[in-house]
Tab-separated table of C-alpha atoms and ligand atoms in Angstrom:
chain	number	residue	atom	x	y	z
A	28	MET	CA	27.219	-17.664	16.359
A	29	SER	CA	30.722	-17.028	14.578
A	30	ALA	CA	32.616	-13.527	14.746
A	31	GLN	CA	33.616	-14.268	11.051
A	32	ARG	CA	32.120	-11.906	8.449
A	33	THR	CA	32.440	-11.679	5.219
A	34	VAL	CA	32.656	-7.846	3.982
A	35	LEU	CA	30.658	-6.743	0.864
A	36	ALA	CA	30.327	-3.436	-0.788
A	37	THR	CA	27.590	-1.811	-3.123
A	38	GLN	CA	26.340	1.845	-3.608
A	39	VAL	CA	23.245	1.521	-2.727
A	40	GLY	CA	21.979	-0.645	0.211
A	41	ILE	CA	18.531	-1.416	0.705
A	42	VAL	CA	16.760	-3.093	3.485
A	43	GLY	CA	13.297	-5.071	2.247
A	44	GLY	CA	12.562	-6.669	-0.603
A	45	GLY	CA	9.310	-5.405	-0.905
A	46	PRO	CA	7.951	-3.643	-3.985
A	47	ALA	CA	9.103	0.037	-3.074
A	48	GLY	CA	13.050	-1.432	-2.927
A	49	LEU	CA	12.657	-3.707	-5.971
A	50	MET	CA	11.566	-1.201	-7.813
A	51	LEU	CA	14.557	1.195	-6.558
A	52	ALA	CA	16.759	-1.211	-7.432
A	53	HIS	CA	15.463	-1.758	-10.465
A	54	LEU	CA	15.579	1.938	-11.406
A	55	LEU	CA	19.171	2.156	-9.812
A	56	GLY	CA	20.382	-1.120	-12.056
A	57	ARG	CA	18.874	0.654	-15.521
A	58	ALA	CA	21.301	3.453	-14.409
A	59	GLY	CA	24.187	1.195	-13.867
A	60	ILE	CA	24.119	1.856	-10.573
A	61	GLY	CA	25.379	-1.281	-7.849
A	62	THR	CA	22.368	-2.179	-5.287
A	63	VAL	CA	22.541	-5.395	-2.455
A	64	VAL	CA	18.705	-6.369	-1.598
A	65	LEU	CA	18.151	-7.786	1.989
A	66	GLU	CA	14.625	-8.905	3.069
A	67	ALA	CA	13.383	-10.934	6.007
A	68	ARG	CA	11.592	-13.468	3.968
A	69	ASP	CA	11.292	-15.512	1.329
A	70	LYS	CA	9.680	-14.670	-2.597
A	71	ASP	CA	7.472	-17.275	-2.126
A	72	THR	CA	5.714	-16.035	1.343
A	73	ILE	CA	5.928	-12.084	-0.430
A	74	HIS	CA	4.048	-13.330	-3.379
A	75	ALA	CA	1.458	-15.607	-1.393
A	76	THR	CA	0.664	-12.076	1.069
A	77	HIS	CA	-2.350	-10.334	0.050
A	78	ARG	CA	-2.776	-6.565	-0.275
A	79	ALA	CA	-4.729	-3.917	-1.978
A	80	GLY	CA	-5.048	-3.948	-6.292
A	81	ILE	CA	-5.454	-0.258	-6.901
A	82	LEU	CA	-2.684	1.002	-8.941
A	83	GLU	CA	-2.583	4.744	-10.477
A	84	ALA	CA	-1.721	5.770	-13.976
A	85	ALA	CA	1.463	6.314	-12.743
A	86	THR	CA	2.371	3.356	-10.754
A	87	VAL	CA	1.450	1.232	-13.792
A	88	GLU	CA	3.794	3.742	-16.207
A	89	MET	CA	6.411	2.915	-13.676
A	90	LEU	CA	5.795	-0.895	-14.165
A	91	ALA	CA	5.340	-1.197	-17.633
A	92	GLY	CA	7.245	1.924	-19.031
A	93	SER	CA	10.888	1.324	-16.895
A	94	GLY	CA	11.071	-2.416	-18.777
A	95	VAL	CA	9.641	-4.266	-15.505
A	96	ASP	CA	6.743	-6.662	-16.786
A	97	GLY	CA	4.021	-5.459	-19.603
A	98	ARG	CA	1.889	-8.073	-17.473
A	99	VAL	CA	-0.020	-4.926	-15.547
A	100	LEU	CA	-1.072	-3.793	-18.689
A	101	THR	CA	-2.593	-7.551	-20.353
A	102	GLU	CA	-4.011	-9.227	-16.767
A	103	GLY	CA	-4.695	-6.758	-14.594
A	104	HIS	CA	-7.658	-4.479	-15.849
A	105	GLU	CA	-8.551	-0.485	-16.144
A	106	HIS	CA	-11.448	0.711	-14.020
A	107	ARG	CA	-12.749	3.993	-15.284
A	108	GLY	CA	-14.781	4.760	-11.698
A	109	THR	CA	-15.893	3.342	-8.413
A	110	VAL	CA	-19.373	2.900	-7.039
A	111	LEU	CA	-19.706	4.672	-3.964
A	112	ARG	CA	-23.017	3.374	-1.523
A	113	PHE	CA	-24.126	4.331	1.513
A	114	GLU	CA	-26.983	2.484	3.335
A	115	GLY	CA	-27.778	0.629	-0.534
A	116	GLU	CA	-28.519	4.304	-2.119
A	117	SER	CA	-25.340	3.957	-5.292
A	118	ARG	CA	-23.337	6.406	-6.620
A	119	ARG	CA	-20.715	5.852	-9.505
A	120	ILE	CA	-17.606	8.038	-9.802
A	121	ASP	CA	-16.762	8.662	-12.760
A	122	PHE	CA	-12.776	9.049	-12.787
A	123	GLN	CA	-12.451	9.240	-17.417
A	124	GLU	CA	-15.473	11.880	-17.389
A	125	LEU	CA	-14.620	14.066	-14.548
A	126	VAL	CA	-10.902	13.621	-13.979
A	127	GLY	CA	-9.912	11.845	-17.694
A	128	HIS	CA	-8.013	9.398	-16.415
A	129	SER	CA	-8.337	5.619	-14.618
A	130	VAL	CA	-6.576	3.071	-12.224
A	131	ARG	CA	-5.810	-0.739	-13.030
A	132	LEU	CA	-6.992	-3.713	-11.123
A	133	TYR	CA	-3.270	-5.825	-10.338
A	134	PRO	CA	-2.911	-7.103	-6.975
A	135	GLN	CA	0.438	-5.609	-5.303
A	136	ASN	CA	1.295	-9.467	-4.386
A	137	GLU	CA	1.973	-9.682	-8.503
A	138	VAL	CA	3.690	-6.393	-9.219
A	139	PHE	CA	6.228	-7.948	-6.270
A	140	TRP	CA	6.260	-11.037	-8.096
A	141	ASP	CA	7.425	-8.926	-11.917
A	142	LEU	CA	9.727	-6.412	-10.155
A	143	ALA	CA	10.960	-9.952	-8.417
A	144	ASN	CA	11.670	-11.698	-11.753
A	145	ALA	CA	12.769	-8.748	-13.704
A	146	ARG	CA	15.510	-7.853	-10.973
A	147	GLU	CA	16.660	-12.172	-11.214
A	148	ARG	CA	16.344	-11.552	-15.314
A	149	ASP	CA	18.515	-8.397	-14.824
A	150	GLY	CA	20.846	-10.256	-12.608
A	151	GLY	CA	20.026	-7.834	-9.468
A	152	ASP	CA	21.867	-9.048	-6.506
A	153	ILE	CA	18.545	-10.204	-4.294
A	154	ARG	CA	19.234	-11.963	-0.984
A	155	TRP	CA	16.148	-13.388	0.250
A	156	SER	CA	15.211	-14.828	4.160
A	157	VAL	CA	18.137	-13.018	5.932
A	158	THR	CA	18.233	-12.867	10.036
A	159	ASP	CA	19.485	-10.872	12.519
A	160	THR	CA	19.704	-7.187	10.328
A	161	GLU	CA	21.713	-4.625	12.146
A	162	VAL	CA	22.151	-1.239	10.634
A	163	LEU	CA	25.177	1.136	11.664
A	164	ASP	CA	26.886	3.936	10.816
A	165	LEU	CA	24.001	5.876	9.725
A	166	THR	CA	25.387	9.243	9.983
A	167	THR	CA	28.797	8.560	8.287
A	168	ASP	CA	29.421	7.968	4.896
A	169	ARG	CA	30.099	4.858	4.720
A	170	PRO	CA	26.628	2.925	6.263
A	171	ALA	CA	27.041	-0.669	6.722
A	172	VAL	CA	24.107	-3.458	7.335
A	173	ARG	CA	24.917	-6.699	9.221
A	174	PHE	CA	23.044	-10.028	8.163
A	175	THR	CA	22.775	-13.772	8.401
A	176	ASP	CA	22.251	-14.947	4.568
A	177	ALA	CA	19.730	-18.026	4.379
A	178	ALA	CA	22.479	-20.378	4.518
A	179	GLY	CA	23.848	-18.460	8.302
A	180	GLU	CA	26.805	-17.473	6.894
A	181	ARG	CA	27.208	-13.825	8.321
A	182	PHE	CA	28.119	-10.882	6.486
A	183	GLU	CA	29.027	-6.798	6.647
A	184	LEU	CA	27.312	-4.985	3.407
A	185	ARG	CA	28.911	-1.464	3.412
A	186	CYS	CA	27.391	1.146	1.134
A	187	GLU	CA	27.155	5.333	0.638
A	188	PHE	CA	23.713	5.338	1.030
A	189	LEU	CA	21.272	2.846	2.775
A	190	VAL	CA	17.740	2.751	2.153
A	191	GLY	CA	15.005	1.645	4.572
A	192	ALA	CA	12.402	0.473	2.645
A	193	ASP	CA	11.717	-2.497	5.679
A	194	GLY	CA	7.839	-2.201	5.844
A	195	SER	CA	5.713	-0.209	8.717
A	196	GLN	CA	8.233	-2.502	11.431
A	197	SER	CA	11.632	-1.098	9.739
A	198	ILE	CA	14.202	-2.135	12.108
A	199	CYS	CA	16.257	1.078	9.635
A	200	ARG	CA	13.411	3.236	10.886
A	201	ARG	CA	13.924	2.624	14.856
A	202	ALA	CA	17.964	2.964	14.190
A	203	ILE	CA	17.007	6.621	13.837
A	204	PRO	CA	17.156	7.956	17.688
A	205	ASP	CA	14.425	9.497	19.065
A	206	GLU	CA	14.853	12.852	18.907
A	207	GLU	CA	16.087	12.798	15.287
A	208	ARG	CA	12.568	11.925	14.536
A	209	THR	CA	8.766	12.932	15.037
A	210	ASP	CA	5.802	10.201	14.881
A	211	ASN	CA	3.188	11.601	13.779
A	212	PHE	CA	-0.185	8.774	13.804
A	213	ILE	CA	-3.137	7.801	14.565
A	214	GLU	CA	-5.475	4.790	15.425
A	215	TYR	CA	-9.027	4.121	14.561
A	216	PRO	CA	-11.321	1.854	16.568
A	217	PHE	CA	-11.827	-0.692	13.354
A	218	ALA	CA	-10.101	-3.182	10.973
A	219	TRP	CA	-10.988	-5.023	7.738
A	220	PHE	CA	-11.819	-8.619	7.313
A	221	GLY	CA	-10.850	-9.277	4.206
A	222	ILE	CA	-11.974	-12.733	2.748
A	223	LEU	CA	-10.529	-13.895	-1.431
A	224	ALA	CA	-13.355	-16.078	-2.058
A	225	GLU	CA	-13.853	-18.803	-5.347
A	226	ALA	CA	-17.014	-16.487	-6.929
A	227	PRO	CA	-17.820	-14.715	-10.543
A	228	PRO	CA	-17.436	-11.329	-10.023
A	229	SER	CA	-20.264	-9.154	-8.042
A	230	ALA	CA	-19.317	-5.966	-10.697
A	231	PRO	CA	-17.914	-4.615	-12.603
A	232	GLU	CA	-16.383	-1.705	-10.848
A	233	LEU	CA	-15.669	-1.594	-6.949
A	234	ILE	CA	-17.718	-0.845	-4.813
A	235	TYR	CA	-17.460	0.643	-1.328
A	236	SER	CA	-20.657	0.655	0.791
A	237	ASN	CA	-21.934	1.945	3.917
A	238	SER	CA	-24.559	0.504	6.299
A	239	GLU	CA	-25.276	0.979	9.740
A	240	HIS	CA	-23.951	-2.560	9.980
A	241	GLY	CA	-20.141	-0.781	8.839
A	242	PHE	CA	-18.305	-0.813	5.948
A	243	ALA	CA	-17.711	-3.128	3.276
A	244	LEU	CA	-15.392	-2.966	0.165
A	245	VAL	CA	-16.497	-5.461	-3.399
A	246	SER	CA	-13.221	-5.469	-5.607
A	247	SER	CA	-11.947	-8.519	-7.682
A	248	ARG	CA	-8.955	-10.551	-8.830
A	249	SER	CA	-9.988	-12.328	-11.960
A	250	GLU	CA	-13.298	-14.051	-13.479
A	251	THR	CA	-13.742	-16.817	-10.956
A	252	VAL	CA	-11.447	-15.111	-7.464
A	253	GLN	CA	-12.845	-12.284	-5.683
A	254	ARG	CA	-11.932	-10.164	-3.019
A	255	MET	CA	-14.457	-8.618	-0.652
A	256	TYR	CA	-13.705	-6.775	3.174
A	257	PHE	CA	-15.954	-5.553	5.926
A	258	GLN	CA	-15.208	-3.826	8.903
A	259	CYS	CA	-14.331	-6.024	11.466
A	260	ASP	CA	-13.279	-5.043	15.673
A	261	PRO	CA	-9.352	-5.209	15.135
A	262	ASP	CA	-9.578	-8.548	18.076
A	263	GLU	CA	-11.576	-9.971	15.629
A	264	ASP	CA	-10.745	-14.017	15.674
A	265	VAL	CA	-11.025	-15.580	11.621
A	266	ASP	CA	-11.843	-18.702	13.884
A	267	ASP	CA	-15.040	-17.666	14.813
A	268	TRP	CA	-16.020	-16.802	11.034
A	269	ASP	CA	-17.495	-19.559	8.828
A	270	ASP	CA	-18.282	-18.908	5.140
A	271	GLU	CA	-22.135	-18.749	5.771
A	272	ARG	CA	-21.935	-16.108	9.032
A	273	ILE	CA	-18.964	-13.607	6.497
A	274	TRP	CA	-21.357	-13.986	3.178
A	275	ALA	CA	-24.436	-12.853	5.729
A	276	GLU	CA	-22.349	-10.300	6.801
A	277	LEU	CA	-21.441	-8.778	3.368
A	278	GLN	CA	-24.311	-9.221	2.191
A	279	ARG	CA	-26.419	-7.203	4.606
A	280	ARG	CA	-23.439	-4.520	4.470
A	281	VAL	CA	-24.469	-4.031	1.121
A	282	ARG	CA	-28.180	-4.190	0.648
A	283	GLY	CA	-30.338	-1.806	-0.492
A	284	PRO	CA	-33.558	-1.042	-2.965
A	285	ASP	CA	-31.882	-1.826	-5.924
A	286	GLY	CA	-31.529	-5.537	-4.822
A	287	LEU	CA	-27.966	-6.033	-5.361
A	288	ARG	CA	-26.945	-9.727	-3.819
A	289	LEU	CA	-23.063	-10.336	-3.624
A	290	GLN	CA	-22.173	-13.966	-5.776
A	291	GLU	CA	-21.250	-16.378	-2.997
A	292	GLY	CA	-18.335	-18.821	-3.053
A	293	PRO	CA	-16.075	-20.951	-0.966
A	294	ILE	CA	-14.065	-18.340	0.810
A	295	PHE	CA	-9.801	-19.948	1.038
A	296	ASP	CA	-8.328	-16.754	2.817
A	297	LYS	CA	-9.721	-14.392	5.594
A	298	THR	CA	-7.146	-12.091	7.521
A	299	VAL	CA	-7.855	-9.358	9.883
A	300	LEU	CA	-6.091	-6.217	8.329
A	301	LYS	CA	-5.731	-3.388	11.136
A	302	PHE	CA	-5.448	-0.038	10.133
A	303	ARG	CA	-3.099	3.172	11.191
A	304	SER	CA	-2.524	6.429	9.257
A	305	TYR	CA	1.161	6.947	10.222
A	306	VAL	CA	4.201	9.456	8.985
A	307	CYS	CA	7.552	9.532	10.448
A	308	GLU	CA	9.269	13.331	9.515
A	309	PRO	CA	11.907	13.222	8.332
A	310	LEU	CA	12.107	10.464	5.412
A	311	ARG	CA	16.308	10.599	6.111
A	312	HIS	CA	18.438	10.690	8.775
A	313	GLY	CA	22.261	10.921	7.700
A	314	SER	CA	22.843	8.663	4.778
A	315	LEU	CA	19.588	6.350	5.068
A	316	PHE	CA	16.466	7.033	3.447
A	317	LEU	CA	12.713	5.881	3.789
A	318	VAL	CA	11.040	4.993	1.285
A	319	GLY	CA	7.276	3.490	1.354
A	320	ASP	CA	5.510	1.731	5.106
A	321	ALA	CA	8.578	2.302	6.374
A	322	GLY	CA	8.306	5.867	6.458
A	323	HIS	CA	4.224	6.147	6.476
A	324	THR	CA	1.214	3.884	6.559
A	325	VAL	CA	-2.146	5.021	5.481
A	326	PRO	CA	-5.193	2.453	5.919
A	327	PRO	CA	-6.468	1.105	2.850
A	328	THR	CA	-9.975	2.111	2.244
A	329	GLY	CA	-7.993	5.119	-0.076
A	330	ALA	CA	-5.531	2.538	-2.074
A	331	LYS	CA	-2.969	4.751	-1.568
A	332	GLY	CA	0.172	2.535	0.030
A	333	LEU	CA	1.522	0.953	-2.605
A	334	ASN	CA	0.926	4.130	-4.912
A	335	LEU	CA	2.745	6.415	-2.022
A	336	ALA	CA	5.254	4.187	-1.676
A	337	PHE	CA	5.977	4.427	-5.714
A	338	CYS	CA	5.985	8.060	-5.373
A	339	ASP	CA	8.982	8.074	-2.855
A	340	VAL	CA	10.385	6.288	-5.276
A	341	ARG	CA	9.973	8.465	-8.152
A	342	VAL	CA	11.939	11.135	-6.502
A	343	LEU	CA	14.942	9.088	-4.012
A	344	ALA	CA	15.702	7.005	-7.591
A	345	PRO	CA	16.658	10.345	-10.091
A	346	ALA	CA	18.175	12.181	-6.640
A	347	LEU	CA	20.759	9.030	-6.019
A	348	VAL	CA	21.563	8.820	-10.180
A	349	GLU	CA	22.503	12.501	-10.157
A	350	PHE	CA	24.491	12.493	-7.123
A	351	PHE	CA	26.243	9.551	-8.577
A	352	ARG	CA	26.633	11.465	-11.851
A	353	SER	CA	27.291	14.244	-11.080
A	354	GLY	CA	27.972	14.585	-7.276
A	355	ASP	CA	25.137	17.128	-7.147
A	356	ASP	CA	22.939	16.447	-4.009
A	357	SER	CA	20.473	18.723	-4.103
A	358	GLY	CA	17.781	16.023	-5.136
A	359	LEU	CA	18.720	13.806	-1.675
A	360	ALA	CA	18.401	17.294	0.110
A	361	GLY	CA	15.182	18.161	-0.829
A	362	TYR	CA	14.255	13.733	-0.643
A	363	SER	CA	12.188	14.068	2.644
A	364	ALA	CA	10.544	16.934	2.018
A	365	GLN	CA	9.546	16.418	-1.478
A	366	ALA	CA	8.254	13.107	-0.667
A	367	LEU	CA	6.535	14.390	2.293
A	368	GLU	CA	4.492	16.931	0.192
A	369	ARG	CA	2.437	13.691	-1.256
A	370	VAL	CA	2.553	12.021	1.672
A	371	TRP	CA	0.006	14.624	3.410
A	372	LYS	CA	-2.097	14.555	0.612
A	373	ALA	CA	-2.867	11.027	0.201
A	374	GLN	CA	-2.820	10.667	4.226
A	375	ASN	CA	-5.784	13.264	3.825
A	376	PHE	CA	-7.459	11.399	1.120
A	377	SER	CA	-6.881	8.379	3.062
A	378	TYR	CA	-8.467	10.037	6.775
A	379	TRP	CA	-11.170	11.495	4.643
A	380	VAL	CA	-12.347	8.466	2.903
A	381	THR	CA	-12.038	6.430	5.867
A	382	ASN	CA	-14.139	8.255	8.068
A	383	LEU	CA	-16.252	9.029	5.086
A	384	MET	CA	-17.037	5.174	5.033
A	385	HIS	CA	-17.091	3.559	8.419
A	386	THR	CA	-19.363	3.651	10.853
A	387	GLN	CA	-17.533	4.444	14.789
A	388	PRO	CA	-18.595	1.722	17.256
A	389	GLY	CA	-21.581	2.918	19.429
A	390	GLU	CA	-21.771	6.082	16.908
A	391	ASN	CA	-24.079	8.789	17.356
A	392	PRO	CA	-26.809	9.342	14.873
A	393	PHE	CA	-25.729	12.940	14.606
A	394	ASN	CA	-22.522	11.279	12.830
A	395	GLN	CA	-24.532	9.060	10.694
A	396	LYS	CA	-26.328	11.331	9.511
A	397	ARG	CA	-24.122	14.082	9.153
A	398	ARG	CA	-22.137	11.658	6.682
A	399	ARG	CA	-25.064	10.758	4.842
A	400	GLY	CA	-24.547	14.414	4.345
A	401	GLU	CA	-21.242	14.563	3.061
A	402	PHE	CA	-21.496	11.384	0.914
A	403	ARG	CA	-24.150	12.918	-0.765
A	404	ALA	CA	-22.780	16.675	-1.377
A	405	VAL	CA	-19.742	14.543	-2.948
A	406	THR	CA	-21.479	12.381	-5.164
A	407	ALA	CA	-24.433	14.947	-5.717
A	408	SER	CA	-21.972	17.657	-7.274
A	409	GLU	CA	-19.786	17.429	-9.882
A	410	HIS	CA	-16.251	19.312	-7.994
A	411	GLY	CA	-17.414	17.126	-5.134
A	412	ALA	CA	-17.023	14.301	-7.439
A	413	ALA	CA	-14.497	15.673	-9.048
A	414	TYR	CA	-12.163	16.126	-6.174
A	415	PHE	CA	-12.439	12.183	-5.262
A	416	ALA	CA	-11.703	10.720	-8.440
A	417	GLU	CA	-8.293	13.163	-8.478
A	418	SER	CA	-7.305	12.076	-5.604
A	419	TYR	CA	-8.132	8.353	-6.281
A	420	THR	CA	-6.624	8.625	-10.043
A	421	GLY	CA	-3.246	10.715	-8.568
A	422	TRP	CA	-3.212	14.439	-7.964
A	423	PRO	CA	-1.716	16.144	-12.063
A	424	GLY	CA	1.937	16.179	-11.125
A	425	ASP	CA	2.247	12.794	-10.122
A	426	ARG	CA	1.648	10.983	-13.687
B	11	PHB	C1	-8.074	-4.709	-3.419
B	11	PHB	O1	-8.459	-5.113	-4.039
B	11	PHB	O2	-7.720	-5.093	-2.069
B	11	PHB	C2	-8.636	-3.287	-2.738
B	11	PHB	C3	-8.802	-2.321	-3.657
B	11	PHB	C4	-9.237	-0.853	-3.613
B	11	PHB	C5	-9.001	-0.640	-1.871
B	11	PHB	C6	-8.295	-1.753	-1.108
B	11	PHB	C7	-8.011	-2.454	-1.453
B	11	PHB	O3	-9.383	0.584	-1.218
């Protein structure tokens, strides 16, 4: 490798070109602040990576209201409620009626696509497919990132602040010395087997279904493509599952006296998603700020991942804008504590719904019956259902 490096400079260097990094770059760009985004993958690979799809109202507002793209409104679908199903008994949680809000189903890879295209449209600097990324001088006021670009050229990017938006395997987070951060995490003894299938929708709203065989989630992507998941072993091999076996498993996880049947069709994508709840504290180290999955991960059950990442950006972007405008760094000083406040609420919700709806391997019958009691207590009470609805659609103060 050549020792020659081209030196670049910008105000905010952003490591990671997923939705969090690009949303931050977009908002800073609108305020006239220079950014360079560095991303290890290429644009098409990220676009083809399927993640969750539920957007809170505040997330929708950030996309449609800040000039990214209105596609979330024209192609996304409003969901005014969701169905929680336990041992074949469905209870609908009416978000609109209970808390006056709804969510939109719009896949995260489309959120990414809209943001990447908006950055290109607005002349934003994004370097895709970078390698050998390393961050340095984090506790100085001139932090840097060294990287090799897609053409093999070496660079050093000097900036005033660095943002780690590089996902759960974040190299930025790992650059924080162990004694300067606390890693809070738990693992779960199960994962999700996710599929995409060519089939018509099975239901007008999402169904989160618990059964004695384990959990299943019925979601959708369009009139012709459906997204579904079922609880599986973390070491499950997707190649052991053909279409027939997958459909039989999904059907038995939603079966009930109401005769619910899923509409079947050819499956064209299969993945196992591991579960983890993780929070790094604090979310700042010197001139480095962590946003999104780089700082915290949630299991997908509560659909909070992307929404939490956007919440971080909603706190960090104005703090950076204020600093560059007036030199006032109080917003930056408060970033970690303010973002973590919301992160821990969402951690609790994601953990709670995950444990309510999943069957632990080898579960004690006491616990299955206790969870049935919990399900009834939550869904049969207006206050219980409103708690779920408020947590799912986003807490007051976040909108
Ligand atoms: C999805 O549509 O992929 C999805 C929806 C809700 C979740 C998780 C995933 O909680």
